[in-house]
């Protein structure tokens, strides 16, 4: 491969008390020649330990993975990359990565990684990781092995902890199922199927004085709203808060499903952290994924829409909307929104501690949460923060929420309304152990449920229909997205039916046996009511000690 002027030719890393320089060209040869080797014999990727001997670096299986990784060609829009590199969240991530991948003078490699990315993304044919390394400025790339090993140990620890917690929850779920009532689910309505009502959609537009422009939302209603059978104040109201880089259209199916069961469902568009905002970032028109003020604006969006519905209720809806006990569904960043509305105050002390720890190595959501430390602490802003809770909120359903550090134990303990906390074992963005299981133990609510979608990941709104909007993410789509969406459809109807519509017949669906009745292997749906803070802490500590020893 042709070398750019002042581009790296070697990867340097310590082996024992010496340093080894591995020519990048040898990796190029390795990729080209590896498939021709008889892998029953000595593996080709070696480091010269002495002039007379060669030491294999990787097992045969690992070399298969490395070879495929190094062969893969990536194509990224250079304008989009330029925009992403301006983001404080990406800068924080690269600064951490740069502790392990350093420049030749042993300084943090963040800027050098940026330079290399800008160079390779300009290539119309795309690039491989080897070509990225070759574009690293300077004559060599230095690998801080100690930092890399710490990262690997941390990653291995949380993987083992997740496995242990999944096993513990599976056991608890089975016990709770055995102790609960015996129900013939074939004789019960299937909440995954649409309800009895047809659904209409009504667009809402409000003046958005905080951001400028308009605050837009979609209101989904049971189509028989004019039926005299609906008494005043009888139609329960729900709000769906989308996640970062999403939008209200991504939750249309869920909103329609809930409305078919007699709920009025409003889905606001959080303009400072939605999909158009991501598009603006990728075009270079914005410098981050979201506005810092979104930590305040998102809950205020919901409050203002509820205020508007209260104004419209007597005239537009004949007073039939029930706005004194509203349910909020929040996905990812929307989970933060829901908890802030439900009474959880921001915990800057906890956030400061976690953001200065090694937690972000295994919890990428901290790159988002830690941005809140840049919020002004002036009196007017603190007044805004203290005004986020809303007494109209009667229950919250949290799907893969961002929450653990920004609220901490002291913040989550102030949430007293019923909560269903849902996580996924394969969630890499908001890891289940720290962002759902641990947070669940801190909640102050007496009516609370912890739900685990085993072998599922973070995304709810990323499907084969929506992924074309953002190239390169097809591999993130769960093969069981429709199945696990069915889980969410059923549980939201049951949870909000119990605690917002206040229909006790729905509560039987909130137990472990229902999860067992509708799940399909390997996507177990585990539902439990009880998990103690000390119990979880002891389990995590035990696994960490065993893994690190």
PDB file of N, CA and C in Angstrom, residues 165-166 169-170 173 400 420-426 432 436-437 449-457 515 523-528:
ATOM      1  N   UNK A 165     -26.015 -12.233  36.515  1.00  0.00           N
ATOM      2  CA  UNK A 165     -27.276 -11.571  36.848  1.00  0.00           C
ATOM      3  C   UNK A 165     -28.425 -12.185  36.050  1.00  0.00           C
ATOM      4  N   UNK A 166     -28.191 -12.497  34.782  1.00  0.00           N
ATOM      5  CA  UNK A 166     -29.228 -13.153  33.976  1.00  0.00           C
ATOM      6  C   UNK A 166     -29.626 -14.482  34.617  1.00  0.00           C
ATOM      7  N   UNK A 169     -31.683 -13.785  37.779  1.00  0.00           N
ATOM      8  CA  UNK A 169     -33.036 -13.324  37.469  1.00  0.00           C
ATOM      9  C   UNK A 169     -33.883 -14.476  36.932  1.00  0.00           C
ATOM     10  N   UNK A 170     -33.277 -15.343  36.128  1.00  0.00           N
ATOM     11  CA  UNK A 170     -34.013 -16.506  35.615  1.00  0.00           C
ATOM     12  C   UNK A 170     -34.487 -17.391  36.763  1.00  0.00           C
ATOM     13  N   UNK A 173     -37.277 -15.539  38.595  1.00  0.00           N
ATOM     14  CA  UNK A 173     -38.494 -15.550  37.787  1.00  0.00           C
ATOM     15  C   UNK A 173     -39.202 -16.896  37.896  1.00  0.00           C
ATOM     16  N   UNK A 400     -34.761   0.202  28.290  1.00  0.00           N
ATOM     17  CA  UNK A 400     -33.328   0.456  28.129  1.00  0.00           C
ATOM     18  C   UNK A 400     -32.970   1.905  28.479  1.00  0.00           C
ATOM     19  N   UNK A 420     -42.011   0.131  35.636  1.00  0.00           N
ATOM     20  CA  UNK A 420     -41.548  -1.099  34.993  1.00  0.00           C
ATOM     21  C   UNK A 420     -40.230  -0.768  34.303  1.00  0.00           C
ATOM     22  N   UNK A 421     -39.150  -1.423  34.737  1.00  0.00           N
ATOM     23  CA  UNK A 421     -37.797  -1.196  34.222  1.00  0.00           C
ATOM     24  C   UNK A 421     -37.434  -2.378  33.324  1.00  0.00           C
ATOM     25  N   UNK A 422     -37.241  -2.105  32.030  1.00  0.00           N
ATOM     26  CA  UNK A 422     -36.982  -3.160  31.050  1.00  0.00           C
ATOM     27  C   UNK A 422     -35.585  -2.982  30.471  1.00  0.00           C
ATOM     28  N   UNK A 423     -34.806  -4.055  30.468  1.00  0.00           N
ATOM     29  CA  UNK A 423     -33.471  -4.026  29.887  1.00  0.00           C
ATOM     30  C   UNK A 423     -33.222  -5.239  29.018  1.00  0.00           C
ATOM     31  N   UNK A 424     -32.066  -5.238  28.358  1.00  0.00           N
ATOM     32  CA  UNK A 424     -31.691  -6.316  27.439  1.00  0.00           C
ATOM     33  C   UNK A 424     -30.294  -6.802  27.781  1.00  0.00           C
ATOM     34  N   UNK A 425     -30.108  -8.111  27.765  1.00  0.00           N
ATOM     35  CA  UNK A 425     -28.816  -8.662  28.182  1.00  0.00           C
ATOM     36  C   UNK A 425     -27.686  -8.282  27.238  1.00  0.00           C
ATOM     37  N   UNK A 426     -27.991  -8.034  25.957  1.00  0.00           N
ATOM     38  CA  UNK A 426     -26.953  -7.718  24.977  1.00  0.00           C
ATOM     39  C   UNK A 426     -26.889  -6.231  24.653  1.00  0.00           C
ATOM     40  N   UNK A 432     -27.151  -3.624  30.898  1.00  0.00           N
ATOM     41  CA  UNK A 432     -28.226  -4.026  31.804  1.00  0.00           C
ATOM     42  C   UNK A 432     -27.809  -3.984  33.270  1.00  0.00           C
ATOM     43  N   UNK A 436     -29.927  -0.784  34.367  1.00  0.00           N
ATOM     44  CA  UNK A 436     -31.275  -1.250  34.695  1.00  0.00           C
ATOM     45  C   UNK A 436     -31.313  -2.034  36.010  1.00  0.00           C
ATOM     46  N   UNK A 437     -30.538  -3.108  36.121  1.00  0.00           N
ATOM     47  CA  UNK A 437     -30.617  -3.941  37.326  1.00  0.00           C
ATOM     48  C   UNK A 437     -30.256  -3.141  38.575  1.00  0.00           C
ATOM     49  N   UNK A 449     -41.282  -3.345  38.796  1.00  0.00           N
ATOM     50  CA  UNK A 449     -41.056  -4.594  38.071  1.00  0.00           C
ATOM     51  C   UNK A 449     -39.745  -4.474  37.300  1.00  0.00           C
ATOM     52  N   UNK A 450     -38.952  -5.532  37.346  1.00  0.00           N
ATOM     53  CA  UNK A 450     -37.735  -5.601  36.543  1.00  0.00           C
ATOM     54  C   UNK A 450     -37.948  -6.659  35.471  1.00  0.00           C
ATOM     55  N   UNK A 451     -37.742  -6.265  34.228  1.00  0.00           N
ATOM     56  CA  UNK A 451     -37.969  -7.158  33.087  1.00  0.00           C
ATOM     57  C   UNK A 451     -36.674  -7.264  32.287  1.00  0.00           C
ATOM     58  N   UNK A 452     -36.302  -8.484  31.954  1.00  0.00           N
ATOM     59  CA  UNK A 452     -35.108  -8.730  31.144  1.00  0.00           C
ATOM     60  C   UNK A 452     -35.500  -9.416  29.844  1.00  0.00           C
ATOM     61  N   UNK A 453     -35.132  -8.791  28.729  1.00  0.00           N
ATOM     62  CA  UNK A 453     -35.263  -9.438  27.421  1.00  0.00           C
ATOM     63  C   UNK A 453     -33.918 -10.091  27.122  1.00  0.00           C
ATOM     64  N   UNK A 454     -33.823 -11.363  27.347  1.00  0.00           N
ATOM     65  CA  UNK A 454     -32.544 -12.051  27.190  1.00  0.00           C
ATOM     66  C   UNK A 454     -32.165 -12.156  25.711  1.00  0.00           C
ATOM     67  N   UNK A 455     -30.889 -11.930  25.439  1.00  0.00           N
ATOM     68  CA  UNK A 455     -30.315 -12.012  24.081  1.00  0.00           C
ATOM     69  C   UNK A 455     -30.819 -10.925  23.141  1.00  0.00           C
ATOM     70  N   UNK A 456     -31.458  -9.908  23.683  1.00  0.00           N
ATOM     71  CA  UNK A 456     -31.886  -8.770  22.867  1.00  0.00           C
ATOM     72  C   UNK A 456     -30.937  -7.604  23.127  1.00  0.00           C
ATOM     73  N   UNK A 457     -31.015  -6.558  22.272  1.00  0.00           N
ATOM     74  CA  UNK A 457     -30.092  -5.439  22.414  1.00  0.00           C
ATOM     75  C   UNK A 457     -30.832  -4.141  22.741  1.00  0.00           C
ATOM     76  N   UNK A 515     -44.497 -13.872  31.229  1.00  0.00           N
ATOM     77  CA  UNK A 515     -43.282 -13.842  30.425  1.00  0.00           C
ATOM     78  C   UNK A 515     -42.959 -15.206  29.854  1.00  0.00           C
ATOM     79  N   UNK A 523     -34.996 -15.861  23.167  1.00  0.00           N
ATOM     80  CA  UNK A 523     -35.311 -14.517  23.652  1.00  0.00           C
ATOM     81  C   UNK A 523     -36.240 -14.601  24.863  1.00  0.00           C
ATOM     82  N   UNK A 524     -35.695 -15.101  25.972  1.00  0.00           N
ATOM     83  CA  UNK A 524     -36.485 -15.242  27.192  1.00  0.00           C
ATOM     84  C   UNK A 524     -37.008 -13.888  27.649  1.00  0.00           C
ATOM     85  N   UNK A 525     -38.208 -13.895  28.184  1.00  0.00           N
ATOM     86  CA  UNK A 525     -38.796 -12.701  28.782  1.00  0.00           C
ATOM     87  C   UNK A 525     -38.957 -12.979  30.266  1.00  0.00           C
ATOM     88  N   UNK A 526     -38.059 -12.405  31.066  1.00  0.00           N
ATOM     89  CA  UNK A 526     -38.004 -12.686  32.500  1.00  0.00           C
ATOM     90  C   UNK A 526     -38.544 -11.494  33.271  1.00  0.00           C
ATOM     91  N   UNK A 527     -39.540 -11.742  34.119  1.00  0.00           N
ATOM     92  CA  UNK A 527     -40.196 -10.683  34.896  1.00  0.00           C
ATOM     93  C   UNK A 527     -40.073 -11.020  36.375  1.00  0.00           C
ATOM     94  N   UNK A 528     -39.535 -10.074  37.154  1.00  0.00           N
ATOM     95  CA  UNK A 528     -39.454 -10.281  38.600  1.00  0.00           C
ATOM     96  C   UNK A 528     -39.914  -9.022  39.323  1.00  0.00           C
TER      97      UNK A 528
END
